Structure formats: structure tokens, C-alpha cells
């Protein structure tokens, strides 16, 4: 069960005065929680059935700007309503907020009550259903990397995001002493998430000053995306509560390493067997796994936008940074775009290392499932693994190097148009296009400092 609170238990907690607020949330295009705070009594009295929201919530940018050019909604169409339908299996307590519970919603058309096709949760649910029809379940896990800073969000904003000092002064990869100093944030994050029903495994220092990694147990794809979104939200709230700030921006400084969100995945049967495993193979890989991985690799340029959705996302792809630049695969090699993990064991799986910390997990997971299904359906052959320093490998396909390039591969992807639908791809291509337009119209500090006197 994804949540840890039944509706009956919520009703009792409300009657006993333990819970007075219910967060009713959808996940927007950017992977953020949006919604309303309900008086808990009103929620259990009837609002649990459905509520409403403006349909611009799935047609704005990071600044909540109403972007023109979407077919789904516009000023001309009047920005009407969507239905937010609580998925009561996701009910959970929110231990880091007093007297509060949370539920995630599916987004439905106001008139037909059909799922809104470009809703991130619906996109992932559709790909999961395709796998179900094939007799498989996708088991997945995402790694959440982020930076913690000394100052609060408000202080950072008032300072124009200058003089940003990480919470630590040196590389803290696996460093117990330094991460002890950060336990005022990380300990409540781990414990509160676990108490909320998120199966947290561990946290660790990552490979830069102030960089953290949070790991959540491998599980069904929809649970994985739900857990990721809630954990990311909780990270920011708990950092704020402690007077600090956290960022999931993939590349906050040119001289610092970036933050990723690697995705681990394999396919299983309803009986709990890993169909990626074949004990007779030298690496423990089944033919099905090879086809799936071949699809991931062939179509990686098509879905890179869903792993790297902003201009800044592409600043992370640098040689010698542990962020990949090539779409080849390798065995337990962190320089490749795809890494075979658990070779020769029952836990054999593939890790996609392309995604940045800013990805929307629903879109990222859905796109990879779609590519894997295409690999199976097309019986694609997997090339031999690449060894050594993949950054130096010649004749290997490149990951799109800019958002502009990724937008074009997304727009032209016949595979994703067939899997997601024409309207869905057009919707997200417009979102990508807008990010490029906004950046192209901006004068950056870099341009002024470089050319003010010298140009």
C-alpha cells in the first residue's frame, strides 16, 4: 500500500483531534505538489470524493507564468477547471507538519471525468498499464541528489542568489564526520519520511561540499514516482524549518559538480520473478533485458527532455564529472549513460545515469518504460558493453547537449508519439520550447561581466 493511512483511520484521527488539515495535492508538469489545504473534517465529510482546480496548473512554467501556445488550455479558452480526484491509497500522515495528512490526486477532465492525458501521473499510469497487458511490473528506484546551504530560502532570494555558501566546506562523499554536522536536517528528513510511509533506506554525503543523496527502496513504478515527489517536497520544507535551504538545481555553480537523479529499473512478473535475470548468461541478463536496454539506448535522445527539462539541466553533462555524455552501456561503470548493476544476481537491473535532480519522476519513468517496451516489441539487439573511460569513447552516440537539441528530438519522436499520444508530446514540446524562448530573451550576469567594458 503506497500510503500508510486508511480513510477509516483518518476519520478516527480527525474525530480525536489528531489531524485537522489534509493536503490535497496534484503533481504539476515540473514535478511539484500543488493543491489545497482542507479542513480535515470537511475532507472526511465529503471532499474526499473530488475537488477542483484551475487547468492552468498543467500549463505553466516554474514561475507559474501562463504560457501561450498550449492546445489544452489558454486565455481564449478561459482557463477552466480540472477535477482533482484523491487517490485514497496514497493517504499518509505528514509528520513534519503538525496535525496534517496528505493525499495525492489524479487529474480528470471537468466534463467527462476522463484522465487528463498530459497529467504526469496519468502518463506514467498509461505506460504501467501497457506493461501489465504484457504480464510485467516495472520495479524502479530513483536516487535524489541535492545541495544544502547555510542560509534560508528567504535570505537566498533577498540576496539575489549570490554569496551562496553550502552547509559544508569540503567534499563529503560518504563522509561521516561532515554529515554528522548536517543531521539537524537529514535525520528528521529520514525519520519523518519513514513515518509517512516512504520506505527510506539511507542518506549519505555526495561528491561535493554540501551535497546530499537520499535513497528510497526499490518498488513499483507509480510508488517510486509518488515517493520521489513527496521526498523532494519534504526536503525543502524540512530544510526551511531548520533555517537552511535545499536546491535540486542540477548545476548551481560552474566549478561544482552537478546533482543527478539516477533511475534503476527491472521488469518482474506478478509472481515476483525478475524477468531481467537469466542465470545461464555470463552477466545474468535475459534476452528480454537486452531488448529492453537496447530500447533505452536507441531512444535515449528522444526522451532526454524528460530527464533534463531546463536550460540548466545540460550544464551538468561534462567530461570527468560522473554525469554521462554518451548513451552506451557498461558493466558497473559510472562513466556510461547506462550501467549494468547486480550482474549475475537476482537483483540484476539497469541504471540510467542521464537524469538530473530536476526531473519530474513520473515523466522520466514513463519515458523509459515506453523506450524499453519499444525495445522489446522491436526485438532490438543490444550492442556489446563499452569498457574503460566512456568519455573518451569514439563513435558512440551523444546525449543531446542542449535543451534546444532535446526539444527537437522530443518533437520528432515517433516512438513517444505512439506511446504517449500526439497531443501529450506537443504539450511538452511547447513547455520545452518556452524554456528556450525565455532563456534566449534574458541578459545574463555572465554577458554583462564579460562584455560591459571589453566588447
Short mmCIF file of C-alpha atoms in Angstrom, two decimals:
data_model
loop_
_atom_site.label_atom_id
_atom_site.label_comp_id
_atom_site.label_asym_id
_atom_site.label_seq_id
_atom_site.Cartn_x
_atom_site.Cartn_y
_atom_site.Cartn_z
CA UNK A 1 0.00 0.00 0.00
CA UNK A 2 1.63 3.28 -1.09
CA UNK A 3 0.15 5.31 1.79
CA UNK A 4 0.08 4.39 5.47
CA UNK A 5 -3.29 5.82 6.49
CA UNK A 6 -6.68 4.33 5.65
CA UNK A 7 -9.68 6.57 5.21
CA UNK A 8 -11.23 4.99 8.31
CA UNK A 9 -8.08 5.71 10.34
CA UNK A 10 -8.06 9.29 9.05
CA UNK A 11 -11.70 9.72 10.10
CA UNK A 12 -10.89 8.46 13.59
CA UNK A 13 -7.83 10.72 13.85
CA UNK A 14 -9.97 13.70 12.84
CA UNK A 15 -12.63 12.83 15.41
CA UNK A 16 -9.94 12.57 18.10
CA UNK A 17 -8.39 15.90 17.13
CA UNK A 18 -5.08 14.39 15.98
CA UNK A 19 -5.42 15.63 12.39
CA UNK A 20 -7.02 18.95 11.47
CA UNK A 21 -5.56 19.54 7.99
CA UNK A 22 -5.42 17.45 4.82
CA UNK A 23 -3.14 18.45 1.95
CA UNK A 24 -4.93 17.54 -1.29
CA UNK A 25 -2.24 17.58 -3.98
CA UNK A 26 -1.69 17.01 -7.66
CA UNK A 27 1.71 16.80 -9.32
CA UNK A 28 2.34 19.51 -11.90
CA UNK A 29 4.47 19.44 -15.06
CA UNK A 30 7.55 20.36 -13.04
CA UNK A 31 7.00 17.55 -10.53
CA UNK A 32 5.85 19.85 -7.72
CA UNK A 33 2.97 19.32 -5.31
CA UNK A 34 0.12 21.76 -5.99
CA UNK A 35 -3.28 21.82 -4.35
CA UNK A 36 -5.29 22.89 -1.32
CA UNK A 37 -5.25 22.62 2.46
CA UNK A 38 -8.60 21.19 3.56
CA UNK A 39 -10.10 21.43 7.00
CA UNK A 40 -9.83 17.73 7.83
CA UNK A 41 -13.46 17.44 8.95
CA UNK A 42 -14.68 18.82 5.63
CA UNK A 43 -12.43 16.41 3.78
CA UNK A 44 -13.78 13.32 5.55
CA UNK A 45 -17.36 14.64 5.32
CA UNK A 46 -17.31 14.67 1.53
CA UNK A 47 -14.39 16.48 -0.11
CA UNK A 48 -12.54 13.15 -0.30
CA UNK A 49 -14.61 12.40 -3.40
CA UNK A 50 -13.27 15.26 -5.51
CA UNK A 51 -12.34 18.90 -5.62
CA UNK A 52 -11.44 21.30 -8.40
CA UNK A 53 -8.50 23.37 -9.61
CA UNK A 54 -7.72 25.74 -12.47
CA UNK A 55 -6.47 23.88 -15.52
CA UNK A 56 -3.55 26.28 -15.86
CA UNK A 57 -1.75 24.14 -13.25
CA UNK A 58 -0.70 21.84 -16.10
CA UNK A 59 0.24 24.67 -18.45
CA UNK A 60 2.60 26.98 -16.55
CA UNK A 61 6.35 27.27 -16.15
CA UNK A 62 8.46 27.29 -12.98
CA UNK A 63 7.38 30.86 -12.30
CA UNK A 64 3.69 29.93 -12.65
CA UNK A 65 3.52 32.07 -15.78
CA UNK A 66 0.59 31.35 -18.09
CA UNK A 67 2.45 30.32 -21.22
CA UNK A 68 0.72 30.80 -24.57
CA UNK A 69 0.67 28.14 -27.25
CA UNK A 70 -0.92 25.20 -25.43
CA UNK A 71 -3.83 23.42 -27.11
CA UNK A 72 -5.15 22.12 -23.77
CA UNK A 73 -5.91 25.50 -22.23
CA UNK A 74 -5.44 29.21 -22.89
CA UNK A 75 -6.74 32.70 -22.20
CA UNK A 76 -9.00 32.28 -25.22
CA UNK A 77 -10.49 29.11 -23.74
CA UNK A 78 -10.93 30.84 -20.39
CA UNK A 79 -8.74 28.67 -18.17
CA UNK A 80 -11.47 26.42 -16.83
CA UNK A 81 -11.39 23.69 -14.18
CA UNK A 82 -9.92 20.24 -13.77
CA UNK A 83 -11.20 17.71 -11.26
CA UNK A 84 -8.74 16.62 -8.58
CA UNK A 85 -9.71 13.05 -7.66
CA UNK A 86 -8.00 11.92 -4.42
CA UNK A 87 -6.30 8.54 -4.70
CA UNK A 88 -7.13 7.33 -1.20
CA UNK A 89 -4.45 4.64 -1.36
CA UNK A 90 -1.90 7.47 -1.09
CA UNK A 91 -3.28 8.85 2.20
CA UNK A 92 -0.49 9.37 4.71
CA UNK A 93 0.40 11.40 7.75
CA UNK A 94 2.83 14.30 7.26
CA UNK A 95 4.84 14.04 10.49
CA UNK A 96 6.96 17.14 9.86
CA UNK A 97 3.79 19.30 9.82
CA UNK A 98 1.62 19.36 12.95
CA UNK A 99 -1.84 17.75 12.68
CA UNK A 100 -1.51 17.18 8.94
CA UNK A 101 -2.22 14.39 6.46
CA UNK A 102 -1.70 14.27 2.68
CA UNK A 103 -3.32 12.63 -0.32
CA UNK A 104 -2.26 12.64 -3.97
CA UNK A 105 -4.83 13.17 -6.71
CA UNK A 106 -5.40 12.05 -10.24
CA UNK A 107 -6.40 14.86 -12.59
CA UNK A 108 -9.63 14.43 -14.54
CA UNK A 109 -11.47 16.34 -17.24
CA UNK A 110 -14.16 18.55 -15.65
CA UNK A 111 -16.86 17.42 -18.08
CA UNK A 112 -16.07 13.78 -18.87
CA UNK A 113 -14.14 12.75 -15.74
CA UNK A 114 -11.64 11.03 -18.06
CA UNK A 115 -7.96 11.28 -17.07
CA UNK A 116 -6.23 14.39 -18.41
CA UNK A 117 -3.74 12.80 -20.83
CA UNK A 118 -0.86 15.23 -20.17
CA UNK A 119 -1.11 14.92 -16.38
CA UNK A 120 2.25 13.42 -15.27
CA UNK A 121 0.61 10.77 -13.09
CA UNK A 122 -1.69 9.73 -15.94
CA UNK A 123 1.22 9.48 -18.37
CA UNK A 124 3.03 7.04 -16.06
CA UNK A 125 -0.15 5.10 -15.31
CA UNK A 126 -0.69 4.55 -19.03
CA UNK A 127 2.78 3.05 -19.50
CA UNK A 128 2.33 0.87 -16.42
CA UNK A 129 -0.93 -0.40 -17.94
CA UNK A 130 0.89 -1.29 -21.16
CA UNK A 131 3.37 -3.36 -19.16
CA UNK A 132 0.53 -5.01 -17.23
CA UNK A 133 -1.02 -6.11 -20.51
CA UNK A 134 2.34 -7.73 -21.34
CA UNK A 135 2.37 -9.51 -17.98
CA UNK A 136 5.07 -7.39 -16.35
CA UNK A 137 5.51 -4.94 -13.50
CA UNK A 138 8.20 -2.26 -13.58
CA UNK A 139 10.23 -2.11 -10.37
CA UNK A 140 12.15 1.14 -10.08
CA UNK A 141 14.11 3.40 -7.75
CA UNK A 142 15.35 6.96 -8.08
CA UNK A 143 18.30 8.50 -6.28
CA UNK A 144 17.62 12.04 -5.03
CA UNK A 145 20.68 14.31 -5.01
CA UNK A 146 20.57 17.89 -3.78
CA UNK A 147 22.60 20.61 -2.08
CA UNK A 148 22.03 22.07 1.38
CA UNK A 149 23.02 25.69 2.06
CA UNK A 150 23.73 27.65 5.22
CA UNK A 151 21.17 30.36 4.52
CA UNK A 152 17.39 30.11 4.32
CA UNK A 153 15.34 30.33 1.14
CA UNK A 154 14.26 33.87 2.03
CA UNK A 155 17.82 35.02 2.69
CA UNK A 156 18.98 33.48 -0.58
CA UNK A 157 16.24 35.19 -2.55
CA UNK A 158 16.78 38.60 -0.91
CA UNK A 159 20.49 38.27 -1.69
CA UNK A 160 19.82 37.67 -5.37
CA UNK A 161 21.18 34.12 -5.10
CA UNK A 162 24.72 35.42 -4.66
CA UNK A 163 27.11 34.56 -1.85
CA UNK A 164 25.63 31.05 -1.66
CA UNK A 165 27.54 29.03 0.91
CA UNK A 166 26.97 25.25 1.11
CA UNK A 167 26.31 23.77 4.53
CA UNK A 168 29.77 22.13 4.47
CA UNK A 169 33.19 23.31 3.37
CA UNK A 170 34.55 20.26 1.57
CA UNK A 171 33.71 17.17 -0.49
CA UNK A 172 31.65 14.97 1.81
CA UNK A 173 31.22 11.83 -0.28
CA UNK A 174 30.48 9.04 2.24
CA UNK A 175 31.95 11.36 4.93
CA UNK A 176 30.52 10.52 8.36
CA UNK A 177 32.05 13.44 10.30
CA UNK A 178 30.77 16.11 7.93
CA UNK A 179 27.33 14.55 7.53
CA UNK A 180 27.02 14.41 11.33
CA UNK A 181 27.07 18.22 11.21
CA UNK A 182 24.06 18.12 8.86
CA UNK A 183 21.89 15.79 10.91
CA UNK A 184 19.68 18.69 12.01
CA UNK A 185 18.20 18.42 8.51
CA UNK A 186 18.92 14.88 7.38
CA UNK A 187 17.85 12.97 10.50
CA UNK A 188 14.33 14.44 10.61
CA UNK A 189 14.11 14.04 6.84
CA UNK A 190 14.83 10.30 7.04
CA UNK A 191 12.66 9.68 10.09
CA UNK A 192 9.70 11.83 9.07
CA UNK A 193 9.57 10.31 5.59
CA UNK A 194 9.70 6.80 7.04
CA UNK A 195 6.90 7.69 9.45
CA UNK A 196 4.92 8.96 6.45
CA UNK A 197 5.18 5.56 4.77
CA UNK A 198 8.08 6.37 2.46
CA UNK A 199 10.48 3.39 2.64
CA UNK A 200 13.70 5.38 3.05
CA UNK A 201 16.85 3.26 3.12
CA UNK A 202 19.62 5.77 3.81
CA UNK A 203 21.17 9.14 3.18
CA UNK A 204 24.83 9.91 2.51
CA UNK A 205 27.15 12.75 1.65
CA UNK A 206 27.69 13.12 -2.09
CA UNK A 207 30.77 14.15 -4.06
CA UNK A 208 30.78 17.90 -3.32
CA UNK A 209 30.57 20.33 -0.42
CA UNK A 210 27.00 20.40 0.91
CA UNK A 211 25.75 17.73 -1.48
CA UNK A 212 23.42 15.01 -0.18
CA UNK A 213 21.88 11.84 -1.52
CA UNK A 214 18.66 10.23 -0.31
CA UNK A 215 17.81 6.66 -1.30
CA UNK A 216 14.35 5.06 -1.22
CA UNK A 217 13.63 1.35 -1.54
CA UNK A 218 13.10 -0.23 -4.95
CA UNK A 219 9.41 -0.63 -5.68
CA UNK A 220 6.57 -0.45 -8.23
CA UNK A 221 6.95 2.42 -10.68
CA UNK A 222 3.98 4.54 -9.52
CA UNK A 223 5.02 4.20 -5.88
CA UNK A 224 8.55 5.19 -6.86
CA UNK A 225 7.36 8.39 -8.53
CA UNK A 226 4.97 9.23 -5.67
CA UNK A 227 7.71 8.66 -3.08
CA UNK A 228 10.20 10.76 -5.06
CA UNK A 229 7.84 13.74 -5.33
CA UNK A 230 6.89 13.67 -1.66
CA UNK A 231 10.52 13.25 -0.56
CA UNK A 232 11.67 16.16 -2.69
CA UNK A 233 8.93 18.35 -1.25
CA UNK A 234 9.76 17.24 2.29
CA UNK A 235 13.45 18.01 1.78
CA UNK A 236 12.68 21.64 1.03
CA UNK A 237 10.17 22.01 3.86
CA UNK A 238 12.39 20.41 6.49
CA UNK A 239 15.45 22.41 5.37
CA UNK A 240 13.30 25.56 5.65
CA UNK A 241 12.14 24.55 9.14
CA UNK A 242 15.78 24.33 10.21
CA UNK A 243 16.71 27.73 8.75
CA UNK A 244 18.51 26.29 5.72
CA UNK A 245 17.70 25.87 2.04
CA UNK A 246 17.94 22.97 -0.36
CA UNK A 247 18.24 23.04 -4.14
CA UNK A 248 17.58 20.39 -6.75
CA UNK A 249 19.05 22.62 -9.47
CA UNK A 250 21.38 20.26 -11.37
CA UNK A 251 24.26 22.75 -11.71
CA UNK A 252 24.25 25.64 -9.23
CA UNK A 253 27.90 26.68 -9.81
CA UNK A 254 30.19 26.14 -12.77
CA UNK A 255 33.03 24.88 -10.55
CA UNK A 256 30.86 22.46 -8.54
CA UNK A 257 29.70 19.02 -9.62
CA UNK A 258 26.08 18.64 -10.61
CA UNK A 259 23.20 16.78 -8.97
CA UNK A 260 21.59 13.82 -10.67
CA UNK A 261 18.65 11.51 -10.25
CA UNK A 262 19.74 8.09 -11.45
CA UNK A 263 16.93 5.66 -12.25
CA UNK A 264 17.26 1.92 -11.50
CA UNK A 265 14.81 -0.42 -13.19
CA UNK A 266 13.87 -4.00 -13.99
CA UNK A 267 10.75 -5.92 -15.00
CA UNK A 268 9.09 -8.53 -12.80
CA UNK A 269 6.22 -11.00 -13.07
CA UNK A 270 3.18 -10.99 -10.84
CA UNK A 271 4.74 -13.98 -9.04
CA UNK A 272 7.75 -11.90 -8.02
CA UNK A 273 10.32 -13.15 -10.53
CA UNK A 274 12.83 -10.78 -12.09
CA UNK A 275 12.45 -11.39 -15.83
CA UNK A 276 15.67 -9.49 -16.47
CA UNK A 277 17.58 -12.40 -14.90
CA UNK A 278 18.95 -15.40 -16.76
CA UNK A 279 21.35 -17.45 -14.64
CA UNK A 280 22.79 -19.14 -17.75
CA UNK A 281 24.09 -15.82 -19.11
CA UNK A 282 27.60 -14.65 -18.18
CA UNK A 283 26.21 -11.37 -16.82
CA UNK A 284 22.91 -12.82 -15.68
CA UNK A 285 20.98 -10.92 -18.36
CA UNK A 286 17.92 -12.35 -20.08
CA UNK A 287 17.12 -11.73 -23.75
CA UNK A 288 14.16 -9.62 -22.56
CA UNK A 289 16.52 -7.40 -20.57
CA UNK A 290 18.80 -6.99 -23.56
CA UNK A 291 15.88 -5.92 -25.77
CA UNK A 292 14.66 -3.51 -23.07
CA UNK A 293 18.10 -1.97 -22.62
CA UNK A 294 18.57 -1.67 -26.36
CA UNK A 295 15.33 0.33 -26.45
CA UNK A 296 16.53 2.56 -23.62
CA UNK A 297 19.73 3.28 -25.52
CA UNK A 298 18.25 3.67 -29.01
CA UNK A 299 15.59 6.11 -27.86
CA UNK A 300 17.61 7.99 -25.24
CA UNK A 301 17.84 11.14 -27.42
CA UNK A 302 14.06 11.04 -27.89
CA UNK A 303 13.32 11.15 -24.15
CA UNK A 304 16.27 13.21 -22.88
CA UNK A 305 13.95 16.18 -22.37
CA UNK A 306 12.04 14.19 -19.75
CA UNK A 307 15.33 13.60 -17.91
CA UNK A 308 16.71 17.11 -18.39
CA UNK A 309 13.84 19.61 -18.78
CA UNK A 310 15.56 23.01 -18.37
CA UNK A 311 18.43 25.05 -19.76
CA UNK A 312 20.48 24.46 -16.62
CA UNK A 313 20.00 20.68 -16.88
CA UNK A 314 22.53 20.48 -19.70
CA UNK A 315 25.30 22.29 -17.80
CA UNK A 316 25.71 19.06 -15.84
CA UNK A 317 26.80 16.92 -18.81
CA UNK A 318 30.56 17.41 -18.57
CA UNK A 319 33.53 15.13 -19.09
CA UNK A 320 35.01 13.77 -15.87
CA UNK A 321 32.05 14.79 -13.74
CA UNK A 322 30.32 11.40 -13.25
CA UNK A 323 27.49 12.81 -15.41
CA UNK A 324 27.35 10.91 -18.70
CA UNK A 325 27.81 12.32 -22.19
CA UNK A 326 27.31 9.12 -24.21
CA UNK A 327 24.34 6.74 -24.45
CA UNK A 328 26.32 3.50 -24.38
CA UNK A 329 26.10 0.90 -21.58
CA UNK A 330 28.80 -0.63 -19.45
CA UNK A 331 29.16 -3.09 -16.59
CA UNK A 332 29.34 -1.31 -13.23
CA UNK A 333 30.99 1.73 -14.85
CA UNK A 334 29.89 5.19 -13.74
CA UNK A 335 31.16 6.94 -16.87
CA UNK A 336 28.47 5.41 -19.10
CA UNK A 337 24.95 6.63 -19.70
CA UNK A 338 23.61 3.22 -18.68
CA UNK A 339 25.20 0.97 -16.06
CA UNK A 340 24.52 -2.71 -15.51
CA UNK A 341 24.09 -3.27 -11.77
CA UNK A 342 23.83 -6.54 -9.85
CA UNK A 343 25.36 -8.58 -12.69
CA UNK A 344 24.96 -12.31 -12.12
CA UNK A 345 22.48 -11.88 -9.23
CA UNK A 346 18.72 -11.95 -8.73
CA UNK A 347 18.88 -8.15 -8.43
CA UNK A 348 20.26 -7.59 -11.93
CA UNK A 349 18.98 -4.26 -13.26
CA UNK A 350 19.91 -1.28 -15.40
CA UNK A 351 20.69 2.17 -14.04
CA UNK A 352 20.04 5.17 -16.30
CA UNK A 353 22.52 7.88 -15.26
CA UNK A 354 21.33 10.63 -17.62
CA UNK A 355 18.62 12.21 -15.47
CA UNK A 356 19.26 15.34 -13.43
CA UNK A 357 17.94 16.23 -10.00
CA UNK A 358 15.33 18.50 -11.62
CA UNK A 359 13.46 15.76 -13.49
CA UNK A 360 9.77 15.04 -12.99
CA UNK A 361 9.87 11.38 -11.88
CA UNK A 362 6.52 10.47 -13.46
CA UNK A 363 7.63 11.69 -16.88
CA UNK A 364 11.14 10.26 -16.57
CA UNK A 365 9.94 6.81 -15.55
CA UNK A 366 7.16 6.76 -18.14
CA UNK A 367 9.52 7.69 -20.96
CA UNK A 368 11.99 4.97 -20.04
CA UNK A 369 9.28 2.34 -19.75
CA UNK A 370 8.00 3.36 -23.19
CA UNK A 371 11.51 3.08 -24.67
CA UNK A 372 12.01 -0.32 -23.03
CA UNK A 373 8.69 -1.59 -24.36
CA UNK A 374 9.71 -0.40 -27.83
CA UNK A 375 12.96 -2.33 -27.49
CA UNK A 376 11.04 -5.50 -26.60
CA UNK A 377 8.46 -5.07 -29.36
CA UNK A 378 11.15 -4.37 -31.96
CA UNK A 379 13.38 -7.18 -30.62
CA UNK A 380 16.30 -4.76 -30.68
CA UNK A 381 19.78 -6.21 -30.33
CA UNK A 382 21.94 -4.85 -27.53
CA UNK A 383 25.44 -3.84 -28.57
CA UNK A 384 28.36 -5.19 -26.52
CA UNK A 385 29.20 -3.25 -23.37
CA UNK A 386 31.71 -0.43 -23.50
CA UNK A 387 34.62 -0.55 -21.07
CA UNK A 388 37.12 1.97 -19.77
CA UNK A 389 36.63 5.73 -19.79
CA UNK A 390 33.44 6.20 -21.79
CA UNK A 391 34.08 9.95 -22.03
CA UNK A 392 36.93 9.10 -24.42
CA UNK A 393 34.97 6.55 -26.44
CA UNK A 394 34.70 7.44 -30.10
CA UNK A 395 31.82 6.56 -32.41
CA UNK A 396 29.36 6.46 -29.51
CA UNK A 397 26.01 8.25 -29.67
CA UNK A 398 25.90 11.51 -27.73
CA UNK A 399 23.27 12.68 -25.30
CA UNK A 400 21.65 15.87 -26.65
CA UNK A 401 23.87 18.67 -25.40
CA UNK A 402 21.31 21.46 -25.15
CA UNK A 403 17.63 21.84 -24.38
CA UNK A 404 17.16 23.12 -27.92
CA UNK A 405 18.51 19.83 -29.30
CA UNK A 406 16.45 17.74 -26.87
CA UNK A 407 13.31 19.64 -27.81
CA UNK A 408 13.76 18.72 -31.46
CA UNK A 409 14.37 15.02 -30.72
CA UNK A 410 11.29 15.01 -28.49
CA UNK A 411 9.14 16.71 -31.11
CA UNK A 412 10.29 14.28 -33.80
CA UNK A 413 9.96 11.07 -31.78
CA UNK A 414 7.57 8.66 -33.50
CA UNK A 415 8.06 6.22 -30.62
CA UNK A 416 6.97 8.67 -27.92
CA UNK A 417 4.10 9.99 -30.04
CA UNK A 418 2.79 6.45 -30.36
CA UNK A 419 3.32 5.70 -26.66
CA UNK A 420 2.17 8.98 -25.09
CA UNK A 421 -0.13 10.40 -27.78
CA UNK A 422 0.35 13.24 -30.24
CA UNK A 423 -1.27 15.86 -28.01
CA UNK A 424 0.87 14.94 -25.00
CA UNK A 425 4.14 15.25 -26.92
CA UNK A 426 3.02 18.54 -28.46
CA UNK A 427 2.16 19.79 -24.97
CA UNK A 428 5.58 19.03 -23.51
CA UNK A 429 7.41 20.13 -26.65
CA UNK A 430 5.75 23.51 -26.11
CA UNK A 431 6.93 23.51 -22.49
CA UNK A 432 10.49 22.82 -23.65
CA UNK A 433 10.25 25.42 -26.40
CA UNK A 434 9.12 28.04 -23.89
CA UNK A 435 12.13 27.42 -21.65
CA UNK A 436 14.41 28.08 -24.63
CA UNK A 437 12.47 31.21 -25.62
CA UNK A 438 12.68 32.60 -22.08
CA UNK A 439 16.42 31.99 -21.84
CA UNK A 440 17.08 33.46 -25.29
CA UNK A 441 15.37 36.71 -24.22
CA UNK A 442 17.37 37.02 -20.98
CA UNK A 443 20.56 39.01 -20.50
CA UNK A 444 22.74 37.09 -18.05
CA UNK A 445 25.28 38.30 -15.48
CA UNK A 446 27.92 36.43 -17.49
CA UNK A 447 27.26 38.50 -20.63
CA UNK A 448 27.40 41.80 -18.75
CA UNK A 449 30.58 40.96 -16.83
CA UNK A 450 32.30 39.66 -19.95
CA UNK A 451 31.35 42.41 -22.37
CA UNK A 452 30.33 45.58 -20.48
CA UNK A 453 33.79 47.16 -20.87
CA UNK A 454 35.60 44.84 -23.21
CA UNK A 455 33.13 44.42 -26.06
#
